[in-house]
mmCIF file of C-alpha atoms in Angstrom:
data_model
loop_
_atom_site.group_PDB
_atom_site.id
_atom_site.type_symbol
_atom_site.label_atom_id
_atom_site.label_comp_id
_atom_site.label_asym_id
_atom_site.label_seq_id
_atom_site.Cartn_x
_atom_site.Cartn_y
_atom_site.Cartn_z
ATOM 1 C CA UNK A 1 -85.844 -59.485 22.725
ATOM 2 C CA UNK A 2 -83.166 -58.419 20.229
ATOM 3 C CA UNK A 3 -81.853 -60.570 17.412
ATOM 4 C CA UNK A 4 -78.663 -61.246 19.386
ATOM 5 C CA UNK A 5 -80.725 -62.320 22.409
ATOM 6 C CA UNK A 6 -82.785 -64.673 20.268
ATOM 7 C CA UNK A 7 -79.587 -66.152 18.839
ATOM 8 C CA UNK A 8 -78.288 -66.776 22.352
ATOM 9 C CA UNK A 9 -81.606 -68.264 23.491
ATOM 10 C CA UNK A 10 -81.825 -70.649 20.526
ATOM 11 C CA UNK A 11 -78.147 -71.565 20.744
ATOM 12 C CA UNK A 12 -78.206 -72.153 24.504
ATOM 13 C CA UNK A 13 -81.314 -74.323 24.188
ATOM 14 C CA UNK A 14 -79.756 -76.362 21.374
ATOM 15 C CA UNK A 15 -76.512 -76.759 23.314
ATOM 16 C CA UNK A 16 -78.416 -77.830 26.439
ATOM 17 C CA UNK A 17 -80.343 -80.354 24.344
ATOM 18 C CA UNK A 18 -77.080 -81.590 22.824
ATOM 19 C CA UNK A 19 -75.654 -82.249 26.270
ATOM 20 C CA UNK A 20 -78.904 -83.937 27.309
ATOM 21 C CA UNK A 21 -78.930 -86.282 24.293
ATOM 22 C CA UNK A 22 -75.228 -86.794 23.586
ATOM 23 C CA UNK A 23 -73.222 -85.863 26.656
ATOM 24 C CA UNK A 24 -69.487 -85.290 26.448
ATOM 25 C CA UNK A 25 -67.571 -86.575 23.415
ATOM 26 C CA UNK A 26 -65.202 -89.463 24.044
ATOM 27 C CA UNK A 27 -62.393 -87.755 22.131
ATOM 28 C CA UNK A 28 -61.520 -84.247 21.077
ATOM 29 C CA UNK A 29 -63.375 -82.425 23.846
ATOM 30 C CA UNK A 30 -62.534 -78.681 23.753
ATOM 31 C CA UNK A 31 -62.279 -78.561 27.558
ATOM 32 C CA UNK A 32 -59.728 -81.376 27.459
ATOM 33 C CA UNK A 33 -57.809 -79.415 24.831
ATOM 34 C CA UNK A 34 -57.775 -76.379 27.112
ATOM 35 C CA UNK A 35 -56.558 -78.595 29.954
ATOM 36 C CA UNK A 36 -53.665 -79.920 27.880
ATOM 37 C CA UNK A 37 -52.635 -76.426 26.849
ATOM 38 C CA UNK A 38 -52.870 -75.177 30.445
ATOM 39 C CA UNK A 39 -50.846 -78.154 31.637
ATOM 40 C CA UNK A 40 -48.117 -77.489 29.106
ATOM 41 C CA UNK A 41 -47.995 -73.823 30.104
ATOM 42 C CA UNK A 42 -47.784 -74.762 33.790
ATOM 43 C CA UNK A 43 -44.663 -76.831 33.109
ATOM 44 C CA UNK A 44 -42.993 -73.779 31.579
ATOM 45 C CA UNK A 45 -44.160 -71.150 34.078
ATOM 46 C CA UNK A 46 -44.362 -72.942 37.421
ATOM 47 C CA UNK A 47 -42.760 -71.183 40.352
ATOM 48 C CA UNK A 48 -43.575 -71.653 44.001
ATOM 49 C CA UNK A 49 -45.142 -68.222 44.435
ATOM 50 C CA UNK A 50 -48.515 -66.508 44.079
ATOM 51 C CA UNK A 51 -47.375 -63.866 41.605
ATOM 52 C CA UNK A 52 -46.415 -66.377 38.937
ATOM 53 C CA UNK A 53 -49.587 -68.359 39.613
ATOM 54 C CA UNK A 54 -51.670 -65.214 39.187
ATOM 55 C CA UNK A 55 -50.028 -64.475 35.845
ATOM 56 C CA UNK A 56 -50.601 -68.090 34.806
ATOM 57 C CA UNK A 57 -54.304 -67.926 35.682
ATOM 58 C CA UNK A 58 -54.679 -64.617 33.855
ATOM 59 C CA UNK A 59 -53.004 -65.988 30.731
ATOM 60 C CA UNK A 60 -55.071 -69.173 30.663
ATOM 61 C CA UNK A 61 -58.494 -67.752 31.446
ATOM 62 C CA UNK A 62 -57.916 -64.384 29.804
ATOM 63 C CA UNK A 63 -56.649 -66.036 26.636
ATOM 64 C CA UNK A 64 -59.690 -68.314 26.453
ATOM 65 C CA UNK A 65 -62.096 -65.410 27.006
ATOM 66 C CA UNK A 66 -60.324 -63.241 24.407
ATOM 67 C CA UNK A 67 -60.485 -66.014 21.799
ATOM 68 C CA UNK A 68 -64.187 -66.535 22.519
ATOM 69 C CA UNK A 69 -64.895 -62.789 22.302
ATOM 70 C CA UNK A 70 -63.114 -62.494 18.949
ATOM 71 C CA UNK A 71 -65.001 -65.492 17.589
ATOM 72 C CA UNK A 72 -68.332 -64.124 18.806
ATOM 73 C CA UNK A 73 -67.557 -60.773 17.194
ATOM 74 C CA UNK A 74 -66.645 -62.460 13.916
ATOM 75 C CA UNK A 75 -70.111 -64.026 13.583
ATOM 76 C CA UNK A 76 -72.051 -61.007 14.852
ATOM 77 C CA UNK A 77 -74.786 -60.014 12.436
ATOM 78 C CA UNK A 78 -75.032 -63.554 11.045
ATOM 79 C CA UNK A 79 -77.807 -65.202 13.069
ATOM 80 C CA UNK A 80 -77.296 -68.771 11.887
ATOM 81 C CA UNK A 81 -73.598 -68.700 12.727
ATOM 82 C CA UNK A 82 -74.275 -67.004 16.059
ATOM 83 C CA UNK A 83 -76.772 -69.714 16.984
ATOM 84 C CA UNK A 84 -74.340 -72.433 15.896
ATOM 85 C CA UNK A 85 -71.453 -70.916 17.869
ATOM 86 C CA UNK A 86 -73.560 -70.532 21.027
ATOM 87 C CA UNK A 87 -74.945 -74.055 20.665
ATOM 88 C CA UNK A 88 -71.520 -75.626 20.183
ATOM 89 C CA UNK A 89 -70.031 -73.654 23.071
ATOM 90 C CA UNK A 90 -72.917 -74.408 25.430
ATOM 91 C CA UNK A 91 -72.754 -78.097 24.604
ATOM 92 C CA UNK A 92 -68.989 -78.189 25.155
ATOM 93 C CA UNK A 93 -69.045 -76.454 28.564
ATOM 94 C CA UNK A 94 -71.992 -78.318 30.096
ATOM 95 C CA UNK A 95 -71.504 -81.633 31.876
ATOM 96 C CA UNK A 96 -74.947 -82.499 33.187
ATOM 97 C CA UNK A 97 -75.362 -85.734 31.284
ATOM 98 C CA UNK A 98 -71.923 -87.060 32.168
ATOM 99 C CA UNK A 99 -72.604 -86.171 35.807
ATOM 100 C CA UNK A 100 -75.938 -88.004 35.781
ATOM 101 C CA UNK A 101 -74.470 -90.992 33.950
ATOM 102 C CA UNK A 102 -71.613 -91.472 36.413
ATOM 103 C CA UNK A 103 -73.902 -91.043 39.420
ATOM 104 C CA UNK A 104 -76.425 -93.548 38.075
ATOM 105 C CA UNK A 105 -73.683 -96.058 37.277
ATOM 106 C CA UNK A 106 -72.447 -95.949 40.873
ATOM 107 C CA UNK A 107 -76.009 -96.049 42.174
ATOM 108 C CA UNK A 108 -76.800 -99.123 40.095
ATOM 109 C CA UNK A 109 -73.710 -100.896 41.440
ATOM 110 C CA UNK A 110 -74.720 -100.070 45.008
ATOM 111 C CA UNK A 111 -78.290 -101.239 44.473
ATOM 112 C CA UNK A 112 -76.872 -104.483 43.085
ATOM 113 C CA UNK A 113 -74.771 -104.676 46.291
ATOM 114 C CA UNK A 114 -71.561 -104.558 44.289
ATOM 115 C CA UNK A 115 -69.690 -102.190 46.592
ATOM 116 C CA UNK A 116 -66.337 -103.016 44.971
ATOM 117 C CA UNK A 117 -67.592 -101.841 41.577
ATOM 118 C CA UNK A 118 -69.006 -98.672 43.135
ATOM 119 C CA UNK A 119 -65.670 -97.945 44.843
ATOM 120 C CA UNK A 120 -63.821 -98.460 41.562
ATOM 121 C CA UNK A 121 -66.143 -96.035 39.765
ATOM 122 C CA UNK A 122 -66.258 -93.294 42.411
ATOM 123 C CA UNK A 123 -63.007 -91.544 41.315
ATOM 124 C CA UNK A 124 -64.689 -90.817 37.968
ATOM 125 C CA UNK A 125 -67.099 -88.567 39.864
ATOM 126 C CA UNK A 126 -65.163 -87.042 42.779
ATOM 127 C CA UNK A 127 -61.802 -87.000 44.524
ATOM 128 C CA UNK A 128 -62.800 -88.926 47.649
ATOM 129 C CA UNK A 129 -60.614 -91.833 48.766
ATOM 130 C CA UNK A 130 -62.979 -94.775 48.118
ATOM 131 C CA UNK A 131 -61.037 -97.601 49.790
ATOM 132 C CA UNK A 132 -62.615 -97.329 53.244
ATOM 133 C CA UNK A 133 -66.136 -96.342 52.194
ATOM 134 C CA UNK A 134 -69.140 -98.602 52.693
ATOM 135 C CA UNK A 135 -72.309 -98.422 50.587
ATOM 136 C CA UNK A 136 -73.936 -95.626 52.577
ATOM 137 C CA UNK A 137 -70.748 -93.540 52.620
ATOM 138 C CA UNK A 138 -70.433 -93.924 48.851
ATOM 139 C CA UNK A 139 -74.064 -92.906 48.436
ATOM 140 C CA UNK A 140 -73.401 -89.787 50.515
ATOM 141 C CA UNK A 141 -70.334 -88.935 48.432
ATOM 142 C CA UNK A 142 -72.321 -89.299 45.212
ATOM 143 C CA UNK A 143 -75.240 -87.153 46.398
ATOM 144 C CA UNK A 144 -72.847 -84.426 47.574
ATOM 145 C CA UNK A 145 -70.950 -84.565 44.274
ATOM 146 C CA UNK A 146 -74.174 -84.383 42.260
ATOM 147 C CA UNK A 147 -75.183 -81.296 44.252
ATOM 148 C CA UNK A 148 -71.833 -79.493 43.914
ATOM 149 C CA UNK A 149 -71.356 -80.378 40.257
ATOM 150 C CA UNK A 150 -74.860 -79.267 39.351
ATOM 151 C CA UNK A 151 -73.508 -75.805 40.068
ATOM 152 C CA UNK A 152 -70.031 -76.333 38.614
ATOM 153 C CA UNK A 153 -70.960 -78.347 35.521
ATOM 154 C CA UNK A 154 -74.316 -76.816 34.585
ATOM 155 C CA UNK A 155 -75.738 -73.778 36.368
ATOM 156 C CA UNK A 156 -72.566 -71.710 36.732
ATOM 157 C CA UNK A 157 -71.803 -71.862 33.018
ATOM 158 C CA UNK A 158 -75.380 -70.977 32.056
ATOM 159 C CA UNK A 159 -75.390 -68.002 34.434
ATOM 160 C CA UNK A 160 -72.238 -66.588 32.889
ATOM 161 C CA UNK A 161 -73.571 -67.302 29.417
ATOM 162 C CA UNK A 162 -76.608 -65.198 30.236
ATOM 163 C CA UNK A 163 -74.427 -62.444 31.697
ATOM 164 C CA UNK A 164 -71.686 -62.336 29.063
ATOM 165 C CA UNK A 165 -72.615 -64.567 26.105
ATOM 166 C CA UNK A 166 -70.109 -66.987 24.593
ATOM 167 C CA UNK A 167 -67.103 -65.394 26.399
ATOM 168 C CA UNK A 168 -68.965 -65.903 29.686
ATOM 169 C CA UNK A 169 -69.558 -69.580 28.938
ATOM 170 C CA UNK A 170 -65.925 -70.112 28.007
ATOM 171 C CA UNK A 171 -64.517 -68.032 30.857
ATOM 172 C CA UNK A 172 -66.460 -69.889 33.516
ATOM 173 C CA UNK A 173 -65.444 -73.302 32.208
ATOM 174 C CA UNK A 174 -61.799 -72.220 31.854
ATOM 175 C CA UNK A 175 -61.679 -70.932 35.455
ATOM 176 C CA UNK A 176 -63.407 -74.041 36.780
ATOM 177 C CA UNK A 177 -61.090 -76.359 34.851
ATOM 178 C CA UNK A 178 -57.989 -74.478 35.977
ATOM 179 C CA UNK A 179 -59.100 -74.720 39.602
ATOM 180 C CA UNK A 180 -59.482 -78.488 39.223
ATOM 181 C CA UNK A 181 -55.943 -78.663 37.831
ATOM 182 C CA UNK A 182 -53.978 -76.388 40.170
ATOM 183 C CA UNK A 183 -56.393 -74.982 42.751
ATOM 184 C CA UNK A 184 -56.129 -77.785 45.298
ATOM 185 C CA UNK A 185 -53.949 -77.491 48.402
ATOM 186 C CA UNK A 186 -51.118 -79.776 47.378
ATOM 187 C CA UNK A 187 -47.538 -78.734 48.239
ATOM 188 C CA UNK A 188 -46.867 -77.945 44.571
ATOM 189 C CA UNK A 189 -49.965 -75.807 44.095
ATOM 190 C CA UNK A 190 -50.507 -74.218 47.515
ATOM 191 C CA UNK A 191 -49.103 -70.885 46.333
ATOM 192 C CA UNK A 192 -49.000 -71.304 42.555
ATOM 193 C CA UNK A 193 -52.672 -72.330 42.424
ATOM 194 C CA UNK A 194 -53.917 -69.699 44.872
ATOM 195 C CA UNK A 195 -55.146 -67.284 42.192
ATOM 196 C CA UNK A 196 -56.882 -70.023 40.210
ATOM 197 C CA UNK A 197 -58.733 -71.165 43.342
ATOM 198 C CA UNK A 198 -59.797 -67.616 44.261
ATOM 199 C CA UNK A 199 -60.902 -66.916 40.681
ATOM 200 C CA UNK A 200 -63.024 -70.063 40.671
ATOM 201 C CA UNK A 201 -64.617 -69.004 43.976
ATOM 202 C CA UNK A 202 -65.457 -65.614 42.486
ATOM 203 C CA UNK A 203 -66.944 -66.812 39.200
ATOM 204 C CA UNK A 204 -68.766 -69.653 40.957
ATOM 205 C CA UNK A 205 -70.492 -67.358 43.463
ATOM 206 C CA UNK A 206 -73.598 -66.373 41.427
ATOM 207 C CA UNK A 207 -74.161 -69.853 40.039
ATOM 208 C CA UNK A 208 -73.942 -71.463 43.461
ATOM 209 C CA UNK A 209 -76.570 -69.112 44.913
ATOM 210 C CA UNK A 210 -78.844 -69.663 41.932
ATOM 211 C CA UNK A 211 -78.366 -73.436 42.208
ATOM 212 C CA UNK A 212 -79.380 -73.349 45.863
ATOM 213 C CA UNK A 213 -82.472 -71.293 45.069
ATOM 214 C CA UNK A 214 -83.474 -73.481 42.132
ATOM 215 C CA UNK A 215 -82.958 -76.648 44.201
ATOM 216 C CA UNK A 216 -85.465 -75.259 46.680
ATOM 217 C CA UNK A 217 -87.850 -74.334 43.874
ATOM 218 C CA UNK A 218 -87.532 -77.671 42.052
ATOM 219 C CA UNK A 219 -87.501 -79.949 45.104
ATOM 220 C CA UNK A 220 -90.431 -81.344 47.072
ATOM 221 C CA UNK A 221 -89.602 -79.391 50.258
ATOM 222 C CA UNK A 222 -88.839 -75.778 49.260
ATOM 223 C CA UNK A 223 -89.063 -74.243 52.736
ATOM 224 C CA UNK A 224 -86.877 -76.956 54.228
ATOM 225 C CA UNK A 225 -84.315 -76.485 51.463
ATOM 226 C CA UNK A 226 -84.124 -72.729 51.984
ATOM 227 C CA UNK A 227 -83.941 -73.042 55.752
ATOM 228 C CA UNK A 228 -81.194 -75.664 55.578
ATOM 229 C CA UNK A 229 -79.205 -73.621 53.059
ATOM 230 C CA UNK A 230 -79.393 -70.518 55.268
ATOM 231 C CA UNK A 231 -78.548 -72.367 58.478
ATOM 232 C CA UNK A 232 -75.934 -74.880 57.369
ATOM 233 C CA UNK A 233 -74.496 -73.506 54.122
ATOM 234 C CA UNK A 234 -72.250 -70.848 55.751
ATOM 235 C CA UNK A 235 -70.705 -73.474 58.029
ATOM 236 C CA UNK A 236 -69.220 -75.364 55.061
ATOM 237 C CA UNK A 237 -65.529 -74.608 54.296
ATOM 238 C CA UNK A 238 -66.338 -73.909 50.639
ATOM 239 C CA UNK A 239 -68.209 -70.641 50.017
ATOM 240 C CA UNK A 240 -69.929 -72.119 46.962
ATOM 241 C CA UNK A 241 -70.323 -75.824 47.698
ATOM 242 C CA UNK A 242 -71.819 -75.005 51.116
ATOM 243 C CA UNK A 243 -75.122 -73.419 50.074
ATOM 244 C CA UNK A 244 -75.583 -75.870 47.201
ATOM 245 C CA UNK A 245 -75.046 -79.033 49.252
ATOM 246 C CA UNK A 246 -77.124 -77.646 52.121
ATOM 247 C CA UNK A 247 -79.977 -76.795 49.748
ATOM 248 C CA UNK A 248 -79.892 -80.308 48.272
ATOM 249 C CA UNK A 249 -79.825 -81.753 51.795
ATOM 250 C CA UNK A 250 -82.980 -79.825 52.665
ATOM 251 C CA UNK A 251 -84.681 -80.423 49.319
ATOM 252 C CA UNK A 252 -84.148 -84.195 49.598
ATOM 253 C CA UNK A 253 -84.348 -84.300 53.408
ATOM 254 C CA UNK A 254 -81.026 -86.091 53.666
ATOM 255 C CA UNK A 255 -78.109 -85.651 56.085
ATOM 256 C CA UNK A 256 -74.953 -84.687 54.227
ATOM 257 C CA UNK A 257 -71.495 -83.587 55.334
ATOM 258 C CA UNK A 258 -69.375 -85.010 58.124
ATOM 259 C CA UNK A 259 -66.017 -86.775 58.015
ATOM 260 C CA UNK A 260 -64.452 -87.540 54.648
ATOM 261 C CA UNK A 261 -61.095 -88.583 53.268
ATOM 262 C CA UNK A 262 -59.857 -86.487 50.383
ATOM 263 C CA UNK A 263 -56.468 -86.402 48.721
ATOM 264 C CA UNK A 264 -54.876 -88.513 51.427
ATOM 265 C CA UNK A 265 -56.093 -86.335 54.311
ATOM 266 C CA UNK A 266 -59.113 -86.585 56.587
ATOM 267 C CA UNK A 267 -61.473 -83.624 56.891
ATOM 268 C CA UNK A 268 -64.244 -83.166 59.459
ATOM 269 C CA UNK A 269 -66.842 -81.054 57.738
ATOM 270 C CA UNK A 270 -70.025 -79.751 59.373
ATOM 271 C CA UNK A 271 -73.185 -81.790 59.068
ATOM 272 C CA UNK A 272 -75.796 -80.387 56.668
ATOM 273 C CA UNK A 273 -79.365 -81.254 57.543
ATOM 274 C CA UNK A 274 -78.628 -82.805 60.932
ATOM 275 C CA UNK A 275 -82.229 -83.855 61.558
ATOM 276 C CA UNK A 276 -82.550 -85.991 58.444
ATOM 277 C CA UNK A 277 -81.522 -89.564 57.646
ATOM 278 C CA UNK A 278 -78.261 -90.351 55.826
ATOM 279 C CA UNK A 279 -78.421 -91.082 52.082
ATOM 280 C CA UNK A 280 -79.071 -94.599 50.840
ATOM 281 C CA UNK A 281 -78.211 -95.914 47.357
ATOM 282 C CA UNK A 282 -81.750 -95.262 46.095
ATOM 283 C CA UNK A 283 -81.372 -91.578 46.943
ATOM 284 C CA UNK A 284 -78.811 -91.163 44.176
ATOM 285 C CA UNK A 285 -81.614 -91.338 41.610
ATOM 286 C CA UNK A 286 -83.544 -88.682 43.552
ATOM 287 C CA UNK A 287 -80.505 -86.398 43.558
ATOM 288 C CA UNK A 288 -80.000 -86.852 39.815
ATOM 289 C CA UNK A 289 -83.645 -86.039 39.082
ATOM 290 C CA UNK A 290 -83.382 -82.890 41.190
ATOM 291 C CA UNK A 291 -80.167 -81.935 39.402
ATOM 292 C CA UNK A 292 -81.860 -82.320 36.025
ATOM 293 C CA UNK A 293 -84.769 -80.100 37.045
ATOM 294 C CA UNK A 294 -82.371 -77.471 38.389
ATOM 295 C CA UNK A 295 -80.451 -77.513 35.098
ATOM 296 C CA UNK A 296 -83.606 -76.964 33.044
ATOM 297 C CA UNK A 297 -84.641 -74.036 35.235
ATOM 298 C CA UNK A 298 -81.121 -72.595 34.962
ATOM 299 C CA UNK A 299 -81.422 -72.615 31.176
ATOM 300 C CA UNK A 300 -84.542 -70.451 31.483
ATOM 301 C CA UNK A 301 -82.757 -68.139 33.916
ATOM 302 C CA UNK A 302 -79.840 -67.829 31.476
ATOM 303 C CA UNK A 303 -82.149 -66.757 28.652
ATOM 304 C CA UNK A 304 -83.811 -64.191 30.908
ATOM 305 C CA UNK A 305 -80.408 -62.803 31.947
ATOM 306 C CA UNK A 306 -79.400 -62.496 28.308
ATOM 307 C CA UNK A 307 -82.646 -60.684 27.474
ATOM 308 C CA UNK A 308 -82.111 -58.288 30.393
ATOM 309 C CA UNK A 309 -78.566 -57.647 29.191
ATOM 310 C CA UNK A 310 -79.898 -56.884 25.711
ATOM 311 C CA UNK A 311 -82.508 -54.518 27.103
ATOM 312 C CA UNK A 312 -79.823 -52.598 29.001
ATOM 313 C CA UNK A 313 -77.758 -52.284 25.824
ATOM 314 C CA UNK A 314 -80.770 -51.069 23.856
ATOM 315 C CA UNK A 315 -81.869 -48.477 26.441
ATOM 316 C CA UNK A 316 -78.985 -45.971 25.929
ATOM 317 C CA UNK A 317 -79.422 -46.198 22.167
ATOM 318 C CA UNK A 318 -83.146 -45.463 22.470
ATOM 319 C CA UNK A 319 -82.430 -42.521 24.809
ATOM 320 C CA UNK A 320 -79.855 -41.098 22.383
ATOM 321 C CA UNK A 321 -82.234 -41.363 19.458
ATOM 322 C CA UNK A 322 -85.004 -39.680 21.426
ATOM 323 C CA UNK A 323 -82.711 -36.818 22.476
ATOM 324 C CA UNK A 324 -81.487 -36.302 18.907
ATOM 325 C CA UNK A 325 -85.006 -36.150 17.579
#
């Protein structure tokens, strides 16, 4: 492992620990700052067409990646600063603790039979319309959100960190944040947000597949998780949420999917894990524990990816030196 790989490994581990112990800051979060800047740029650039939306996505994500690459280059050769930069970036792009905290808060309200409090808290976790949901429907929404956001808020960022260092961490979070802002199918963003949505699908692809595999590995029923992911994942309308939610369904032996109300419209999604029982409030804690285990395994995978990337960089140099000699 090269010095740069060790710096990434130490920094990623420290950043992961920071998220585990501290979670997201209440104020001054870098991702929120990116969101404000992207929102201001949208007001200036918005047009109801894909071309302008593509340019907007390129400016936002490309600008964030370029800034991260320049910063990483500026600290190259200074191990302490490289570790600090990787740690700070990893901490800022991960959201595992906030995800677990929100899920547990809703789960505690449901277990206390305070459905009104759970409904009021649900929008902090996902975009479902909570008004008509009973306790079991809220529990299902939370488990599905924990599954999907394990990929979006933890594993996806770590994968891209392993593949591309600090620019990978920043680029993934920028694309994911932009999709949340403009990638939904509202009349305003149907065309303008098309590129942001497709970009998020592309960068989320490897993390979603790794999340599904790690959920099978970390869960109590690995064969069931893999079988459910293979059978039911492709039937989901989202190419990335499908395998993740199906893997969690199999790993926890819970029935997910079905009818939901989202953004004022009703969607009839395929059932994932049709032979299992529906989630109950107590299953939220099981989903959070699985999510935490998946996140820890993803950190190890990220370090291994970074080491492999370093080995590939070192191989041509070694070959050149051998040929010169």
